[in-house]
Tab-separated table of C-alpha atoms in Angstrom:
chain	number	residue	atom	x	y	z
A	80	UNK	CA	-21.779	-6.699	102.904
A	81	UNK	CA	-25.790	-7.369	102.363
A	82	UNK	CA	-26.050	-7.907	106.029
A	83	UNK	CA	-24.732	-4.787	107.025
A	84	UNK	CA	-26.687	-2.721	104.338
A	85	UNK	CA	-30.379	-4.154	105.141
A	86	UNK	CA	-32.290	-0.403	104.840
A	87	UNK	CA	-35.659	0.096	106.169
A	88	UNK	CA	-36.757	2.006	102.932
A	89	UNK	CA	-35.071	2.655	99.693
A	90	UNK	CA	-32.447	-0.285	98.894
A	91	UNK	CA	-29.188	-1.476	98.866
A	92	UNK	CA	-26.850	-3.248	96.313
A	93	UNK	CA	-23.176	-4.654	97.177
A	94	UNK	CA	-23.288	-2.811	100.680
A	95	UNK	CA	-24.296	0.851	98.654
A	96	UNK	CA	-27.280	1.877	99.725
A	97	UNK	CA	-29.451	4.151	97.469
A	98	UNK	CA	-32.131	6.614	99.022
A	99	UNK	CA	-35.110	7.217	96.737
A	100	UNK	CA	-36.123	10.884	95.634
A	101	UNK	CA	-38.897	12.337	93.098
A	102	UNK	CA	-37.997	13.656	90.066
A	103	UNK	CA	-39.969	15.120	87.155
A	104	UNK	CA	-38.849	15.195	84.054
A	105	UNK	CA	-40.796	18.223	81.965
A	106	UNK	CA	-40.665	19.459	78.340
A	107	UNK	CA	-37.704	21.778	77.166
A	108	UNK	CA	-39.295	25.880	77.423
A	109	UNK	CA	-38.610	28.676	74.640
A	110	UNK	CA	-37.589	31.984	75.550
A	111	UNK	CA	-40.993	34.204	76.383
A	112	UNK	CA	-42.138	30.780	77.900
A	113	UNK	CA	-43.534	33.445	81.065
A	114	UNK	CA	-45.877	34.761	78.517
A	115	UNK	CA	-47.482	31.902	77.503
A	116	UNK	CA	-45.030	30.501	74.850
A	117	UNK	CA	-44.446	27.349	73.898
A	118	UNK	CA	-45.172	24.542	77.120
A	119	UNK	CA	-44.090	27.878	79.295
A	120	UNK	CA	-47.294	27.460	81.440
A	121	UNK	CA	-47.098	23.900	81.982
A	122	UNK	CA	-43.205	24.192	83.280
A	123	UNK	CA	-43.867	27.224	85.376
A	124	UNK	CA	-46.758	25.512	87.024
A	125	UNK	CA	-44.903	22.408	87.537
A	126	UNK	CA	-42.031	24.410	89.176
A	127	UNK	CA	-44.294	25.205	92.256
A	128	UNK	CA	-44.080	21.884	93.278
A	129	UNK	CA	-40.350	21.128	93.391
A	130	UNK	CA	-37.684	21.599	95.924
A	131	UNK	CA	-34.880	21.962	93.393
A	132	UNK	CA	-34.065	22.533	89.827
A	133	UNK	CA	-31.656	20.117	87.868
A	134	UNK	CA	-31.249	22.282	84.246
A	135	UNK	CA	-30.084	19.677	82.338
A	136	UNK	CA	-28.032	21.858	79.165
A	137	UNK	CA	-26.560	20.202	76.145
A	138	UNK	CA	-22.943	21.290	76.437
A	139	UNK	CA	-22.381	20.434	72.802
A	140	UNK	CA	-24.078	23.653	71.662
A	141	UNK	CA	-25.855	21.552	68.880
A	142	UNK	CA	-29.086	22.665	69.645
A	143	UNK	CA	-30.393	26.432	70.044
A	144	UNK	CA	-33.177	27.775	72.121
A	145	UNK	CA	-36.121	27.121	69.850
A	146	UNK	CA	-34.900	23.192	69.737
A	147	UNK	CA	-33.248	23.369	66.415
A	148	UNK	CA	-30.206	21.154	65.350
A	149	UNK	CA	-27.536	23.834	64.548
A	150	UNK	CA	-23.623	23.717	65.679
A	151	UNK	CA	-21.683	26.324	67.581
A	152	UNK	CA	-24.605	27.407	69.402
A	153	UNK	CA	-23.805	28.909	73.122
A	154	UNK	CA	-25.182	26.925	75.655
A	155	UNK	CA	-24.601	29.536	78.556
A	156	UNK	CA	-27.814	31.462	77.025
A	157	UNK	CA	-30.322	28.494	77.645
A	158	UNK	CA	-29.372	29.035	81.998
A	159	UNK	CA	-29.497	32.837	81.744
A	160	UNK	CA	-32.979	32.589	79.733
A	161	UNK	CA	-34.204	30.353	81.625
A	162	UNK	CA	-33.383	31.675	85.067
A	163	UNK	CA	-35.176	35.246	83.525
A	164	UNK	CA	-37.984	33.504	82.775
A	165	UNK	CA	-38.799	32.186	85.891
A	166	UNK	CA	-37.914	35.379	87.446
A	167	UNK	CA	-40.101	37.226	85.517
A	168	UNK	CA	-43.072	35.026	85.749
A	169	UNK	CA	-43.084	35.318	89.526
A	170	UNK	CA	-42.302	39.147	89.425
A	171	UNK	CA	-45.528	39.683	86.819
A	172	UNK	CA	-47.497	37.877	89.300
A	173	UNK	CA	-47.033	40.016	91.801
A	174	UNK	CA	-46.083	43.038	90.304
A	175	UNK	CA	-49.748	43.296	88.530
A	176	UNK	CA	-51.387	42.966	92.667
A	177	UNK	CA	-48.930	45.123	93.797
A	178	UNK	CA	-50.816	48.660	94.574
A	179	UNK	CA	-53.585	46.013	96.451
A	180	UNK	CA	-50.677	44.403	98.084
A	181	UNK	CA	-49.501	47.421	99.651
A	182	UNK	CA	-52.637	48.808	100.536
A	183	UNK	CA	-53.325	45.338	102.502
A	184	UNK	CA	-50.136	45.350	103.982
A	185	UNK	CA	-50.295	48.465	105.544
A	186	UNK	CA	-54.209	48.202	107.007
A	187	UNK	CA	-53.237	45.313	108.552
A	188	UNK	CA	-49.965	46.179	110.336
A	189	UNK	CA	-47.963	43.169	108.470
A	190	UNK	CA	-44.693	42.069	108.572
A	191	UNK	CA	-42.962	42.253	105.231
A	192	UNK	CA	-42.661	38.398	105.473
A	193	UNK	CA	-45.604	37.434	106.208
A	194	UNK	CA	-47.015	39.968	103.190
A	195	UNK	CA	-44.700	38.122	100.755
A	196	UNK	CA	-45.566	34.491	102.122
A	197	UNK	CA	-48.979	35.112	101.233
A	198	UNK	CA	-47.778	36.105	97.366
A	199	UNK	CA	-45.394	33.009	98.103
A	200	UNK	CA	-46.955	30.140	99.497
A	201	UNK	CA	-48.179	28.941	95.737
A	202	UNK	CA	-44.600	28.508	94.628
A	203	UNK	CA	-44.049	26.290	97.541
A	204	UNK	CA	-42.467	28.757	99.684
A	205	UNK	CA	-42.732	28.806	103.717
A	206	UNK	CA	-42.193	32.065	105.896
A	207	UNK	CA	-38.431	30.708	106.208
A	208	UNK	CA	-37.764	30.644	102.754
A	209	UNK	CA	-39.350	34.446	102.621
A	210	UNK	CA	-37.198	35.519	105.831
A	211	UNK	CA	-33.553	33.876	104.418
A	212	UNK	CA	-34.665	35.845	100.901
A	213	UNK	CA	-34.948	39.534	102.866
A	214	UNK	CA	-32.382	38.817	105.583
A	215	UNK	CA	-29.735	37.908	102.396
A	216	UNK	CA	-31.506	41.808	100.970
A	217	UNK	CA	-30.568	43.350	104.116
A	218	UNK	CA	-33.137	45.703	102.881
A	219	UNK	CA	-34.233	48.664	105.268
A	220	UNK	CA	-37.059	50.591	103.749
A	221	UNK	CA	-40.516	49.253	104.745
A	222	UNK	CA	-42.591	47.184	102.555
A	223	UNK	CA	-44.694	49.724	101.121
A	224	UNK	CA	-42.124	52.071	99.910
A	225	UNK	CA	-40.513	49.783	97.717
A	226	UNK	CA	-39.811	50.121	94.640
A	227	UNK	CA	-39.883	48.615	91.785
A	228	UNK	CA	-36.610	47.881	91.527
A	229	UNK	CA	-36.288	46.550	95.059
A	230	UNK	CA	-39.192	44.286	94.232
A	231	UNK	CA	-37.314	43.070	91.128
A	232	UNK	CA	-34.328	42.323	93.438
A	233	UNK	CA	-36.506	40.547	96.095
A	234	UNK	CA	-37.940	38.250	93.630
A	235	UNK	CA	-34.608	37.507	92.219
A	236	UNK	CA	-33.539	36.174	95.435
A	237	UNK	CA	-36.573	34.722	96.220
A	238	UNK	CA	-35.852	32.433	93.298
A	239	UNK	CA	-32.817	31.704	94.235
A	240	UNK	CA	-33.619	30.657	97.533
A	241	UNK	CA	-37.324	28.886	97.053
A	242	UNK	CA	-35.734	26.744	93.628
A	243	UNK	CA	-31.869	26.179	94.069
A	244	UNK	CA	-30.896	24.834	90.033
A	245	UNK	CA	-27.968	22.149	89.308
A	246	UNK	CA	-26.148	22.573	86.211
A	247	UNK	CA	-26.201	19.255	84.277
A	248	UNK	CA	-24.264	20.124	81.374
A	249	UNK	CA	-24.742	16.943	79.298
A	250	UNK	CA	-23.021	15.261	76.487
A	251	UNK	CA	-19.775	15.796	77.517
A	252	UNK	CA	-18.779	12.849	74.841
A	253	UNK	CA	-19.545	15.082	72.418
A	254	UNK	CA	-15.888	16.816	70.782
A	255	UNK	CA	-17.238	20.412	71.044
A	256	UNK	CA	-18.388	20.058	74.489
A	257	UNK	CA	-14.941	20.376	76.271
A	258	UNK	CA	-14.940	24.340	75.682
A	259	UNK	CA	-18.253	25.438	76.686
A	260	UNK	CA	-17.886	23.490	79.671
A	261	UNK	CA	-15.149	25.443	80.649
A	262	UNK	CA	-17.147	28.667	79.811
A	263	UNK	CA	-20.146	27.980	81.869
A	264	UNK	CA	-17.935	26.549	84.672
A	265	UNK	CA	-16.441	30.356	85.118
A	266	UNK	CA	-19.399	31.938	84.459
A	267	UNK	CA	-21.666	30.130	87.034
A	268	UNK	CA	-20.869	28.707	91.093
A	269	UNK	CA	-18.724	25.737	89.860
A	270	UNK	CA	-19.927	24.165	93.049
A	271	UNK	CA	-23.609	23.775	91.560
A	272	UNK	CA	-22.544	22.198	87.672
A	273	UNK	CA	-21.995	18.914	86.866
A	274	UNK	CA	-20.473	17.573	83.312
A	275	UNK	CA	-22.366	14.403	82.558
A	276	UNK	CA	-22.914	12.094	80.057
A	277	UNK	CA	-26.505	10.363	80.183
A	278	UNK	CA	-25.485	8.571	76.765
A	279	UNK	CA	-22.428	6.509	78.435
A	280	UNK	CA	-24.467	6.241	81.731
A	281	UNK	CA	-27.155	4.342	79.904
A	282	UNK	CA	-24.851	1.965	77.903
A	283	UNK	CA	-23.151	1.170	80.789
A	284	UNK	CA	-25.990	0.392	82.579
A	285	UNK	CA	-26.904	-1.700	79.850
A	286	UNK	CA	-24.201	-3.333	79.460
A	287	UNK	CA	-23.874	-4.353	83.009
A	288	UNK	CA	-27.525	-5.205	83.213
A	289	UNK	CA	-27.152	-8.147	80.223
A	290	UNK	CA	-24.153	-8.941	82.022
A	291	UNK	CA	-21.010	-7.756	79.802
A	292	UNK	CA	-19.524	-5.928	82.404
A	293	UNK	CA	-19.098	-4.966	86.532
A	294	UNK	CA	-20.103	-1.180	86.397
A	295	UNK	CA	-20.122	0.571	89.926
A	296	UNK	CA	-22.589	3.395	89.314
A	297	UNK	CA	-21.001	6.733	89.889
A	298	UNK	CA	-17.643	6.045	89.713
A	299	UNK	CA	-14.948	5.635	86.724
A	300	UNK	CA	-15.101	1.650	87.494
A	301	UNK	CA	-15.833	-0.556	84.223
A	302	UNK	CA	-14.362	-3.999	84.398
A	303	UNK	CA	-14.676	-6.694	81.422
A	304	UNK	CA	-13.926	-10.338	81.211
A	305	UNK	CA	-11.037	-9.301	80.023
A	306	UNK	CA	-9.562	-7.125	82.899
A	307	UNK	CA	-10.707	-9.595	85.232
A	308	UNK	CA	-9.157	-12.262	83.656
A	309	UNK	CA	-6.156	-9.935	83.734
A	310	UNK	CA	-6.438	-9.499	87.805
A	311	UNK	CA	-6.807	-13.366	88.352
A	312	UNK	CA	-9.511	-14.559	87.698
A	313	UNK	CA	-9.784	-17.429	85.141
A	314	UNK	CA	-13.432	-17.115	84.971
A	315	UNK	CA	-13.324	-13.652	83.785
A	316	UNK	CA	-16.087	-12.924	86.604
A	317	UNK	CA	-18.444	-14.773	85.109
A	318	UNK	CA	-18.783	-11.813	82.509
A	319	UNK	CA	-20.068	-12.241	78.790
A	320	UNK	CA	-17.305	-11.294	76.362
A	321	UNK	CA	-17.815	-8.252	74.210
A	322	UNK	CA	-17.494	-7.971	70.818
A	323	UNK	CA	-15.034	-5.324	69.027
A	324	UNK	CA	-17.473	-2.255	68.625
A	325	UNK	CA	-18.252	-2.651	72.185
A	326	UNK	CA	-15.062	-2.838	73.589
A	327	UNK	CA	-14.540	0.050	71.740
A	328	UNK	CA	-16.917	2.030	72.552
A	329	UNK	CA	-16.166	1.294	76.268
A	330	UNK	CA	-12.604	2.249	75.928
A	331	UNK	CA	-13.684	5.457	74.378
A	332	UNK	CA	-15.819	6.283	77.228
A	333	UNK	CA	-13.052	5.533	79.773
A	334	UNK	CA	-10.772	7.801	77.668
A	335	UNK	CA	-12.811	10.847	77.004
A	336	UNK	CA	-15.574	10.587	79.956
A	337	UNK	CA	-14.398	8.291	82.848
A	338	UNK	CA	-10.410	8.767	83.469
A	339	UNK	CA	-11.084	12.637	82.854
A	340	UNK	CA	-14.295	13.349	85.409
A	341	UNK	CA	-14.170	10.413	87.406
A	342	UNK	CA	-17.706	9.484	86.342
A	343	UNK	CA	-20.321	10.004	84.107
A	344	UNK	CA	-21.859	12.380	86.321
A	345	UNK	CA	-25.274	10.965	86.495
A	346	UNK	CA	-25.256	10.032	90.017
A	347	UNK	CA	-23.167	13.325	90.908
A	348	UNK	CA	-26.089	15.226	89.332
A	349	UNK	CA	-28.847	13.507	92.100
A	350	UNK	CA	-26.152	14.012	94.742
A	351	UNK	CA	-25.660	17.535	94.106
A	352	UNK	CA	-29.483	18.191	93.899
A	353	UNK	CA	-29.731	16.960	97.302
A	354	UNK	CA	-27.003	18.482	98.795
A	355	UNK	CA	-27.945	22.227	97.829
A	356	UNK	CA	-31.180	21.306	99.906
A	357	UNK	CA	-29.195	20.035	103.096
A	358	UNK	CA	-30.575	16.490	102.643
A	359	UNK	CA	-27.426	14.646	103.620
A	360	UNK	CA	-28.498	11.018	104.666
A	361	UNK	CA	-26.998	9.164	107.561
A	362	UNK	CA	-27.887	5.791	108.644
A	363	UNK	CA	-26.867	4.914	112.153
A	364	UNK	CA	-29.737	3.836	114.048
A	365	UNK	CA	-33.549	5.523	114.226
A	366	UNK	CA	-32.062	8.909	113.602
A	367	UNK	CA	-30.517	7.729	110.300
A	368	UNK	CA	-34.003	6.289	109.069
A	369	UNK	CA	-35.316	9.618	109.813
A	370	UNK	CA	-33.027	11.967	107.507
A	371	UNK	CA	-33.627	9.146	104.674
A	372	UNK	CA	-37.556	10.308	105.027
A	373	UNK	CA	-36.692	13.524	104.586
A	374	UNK	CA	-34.763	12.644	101.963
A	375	UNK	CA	-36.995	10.975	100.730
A	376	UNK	CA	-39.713	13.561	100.229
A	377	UNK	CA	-37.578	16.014	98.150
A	378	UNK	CA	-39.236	16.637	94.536
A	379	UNK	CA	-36.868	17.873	92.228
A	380	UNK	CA	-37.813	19.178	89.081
A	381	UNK	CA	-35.818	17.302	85.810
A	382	UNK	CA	-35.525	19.795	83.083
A	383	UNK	CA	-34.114	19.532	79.770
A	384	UNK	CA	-33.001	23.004	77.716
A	385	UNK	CA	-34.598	21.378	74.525
């Protein structure tokens, strides 16, 4: 399979070929984080440099908004506060320039998008991100009649559009996870959350690593000596055996994590990010080398509730 896999950039193990991306992981936010609180600043200014958000949310509802162990908390607050907050940090930004804005706008006979790029551009945006944001609006009133209340809405989508968020919703091991998963599934696009479980991913990827196991990475695959012994092969694969609290803790992650959701999401989580953005690689010839550039240069922002 190597032969067939040899990629120009990024790399390729068993004939699966992995395509880098950036990701930055930044400190959990408190609500009022748009004023100031907490690392609020620091996120916020971090945002303006990534394509996409990944929230990662801890789905066992074992941790509240101000990062304190508790039980029976509701996760589904952390992505509506956090959503708000960036919303509202944008909209103070330009709400406070606004009477200027308009005044501007008009003197110099502006489009409305090119007005709002120029409020944009330091989140990132381009005049197609502004253009998709007002043609989703449909809105018909000229610029400088707005108000506020259409600018709320217009910086709502503009969100939406300029930072598109996954849902990681992690510790899905956990035994109180199971039902807000199902909330937040209804209550957001199930299309954009993913149940994960960085805890399993990382044991498994130890595991495999100090060679106690054959783990195919985004998948429900685990195979020990044992089950390869079991297929045929007397040498087990060449696989260290495992001792009883491992082999347990592996069959409890096949049980609970990878039989049920066919993974333990990590992978799905990149995937996703990447496919809200359009940036599906294809590798046939120059062409193919090209998308996994642009691929390549997505940032996505990594960010943790807590």
């Amino acid at each position: 399979m190597q032969d067939k896999c040899r990629p120009n950039y990024g790399s390729c193990v068993d004939g699966r070929r992995s395509v880098p991306i950036e990701l930055l992981d930044v400190a959990g936010l408190v609500p009022g984080a748009h004023q100031g609180k907490g690392l609020g600043n620091k996120f916020l200014d971090d945002l303006r440099h990534a394509d996409a958000l990944i929230h990662v949310v801890d789905a066992s509802g074992r941790t509240n908004a101000e990062g304190e162990n508790t039980r029976g908390y509701d996760p589904s607050q952390d992505i509506a506060w956090l959503r708000s907050e960036i919303v509202q940090w944008i909209k103070g930004n330009l709400w406070e320039r606004w009477g200027s804005i308009k005044r501007r706008h008009t003197a110099v006979k502006a489009t409305a998008v090119d007005t709002l790029q120029q409020q944009f551009s330091g989140y990132g945006s381009t005049s197609s991100v502004v253009a998709r944001t007002l043609d989703k609006l449909a809105i018909k009133e000229p610029l400088e009649t707005w108000s506020e209340e259409t600018v709320d809405r217009v910086v709502a989508a503009f969100t939406d559009e300029k930072f598109p968020t996954v849902i990681a919703l992690n510790k899905i091991d956990d035994s109180d996870a199971y039902t807000n998963l199902m909330k937040i599934t209804k209550q957001q696009d199930p299309n954009l959350v993913v149940a994960c479980s960085a805890k399993a991913e990382l044991f498994l990827r130890k595991m495999a690593k100090q060679g106690y196991i054959r783990y195919t990475e985004g998948t429900e695959f685990v195979d020990t000596r044992e089950d390869l012994i079991a297929d045929g092969d007397p040498d087990g694969g060449g696989l260290k055996e495992l001792d009883e609290k491992n082999k347990a803790t592996i069959e409890e992650y096949r049980d609970m994590i990878l039989f049920r959701y066919g993974s333990t999401g990590v992978v799905q989580v990149l995937s996703k990010a990447a496919e809200v953005l359009g940036l599906v690689p294809v590798f046939p010839g120059v062409y193919g080398y090209l998308k996994m550039l642009l691929l390549a240069q997505a940032k996505m922002i990594f960010y943790r509730s807590k």
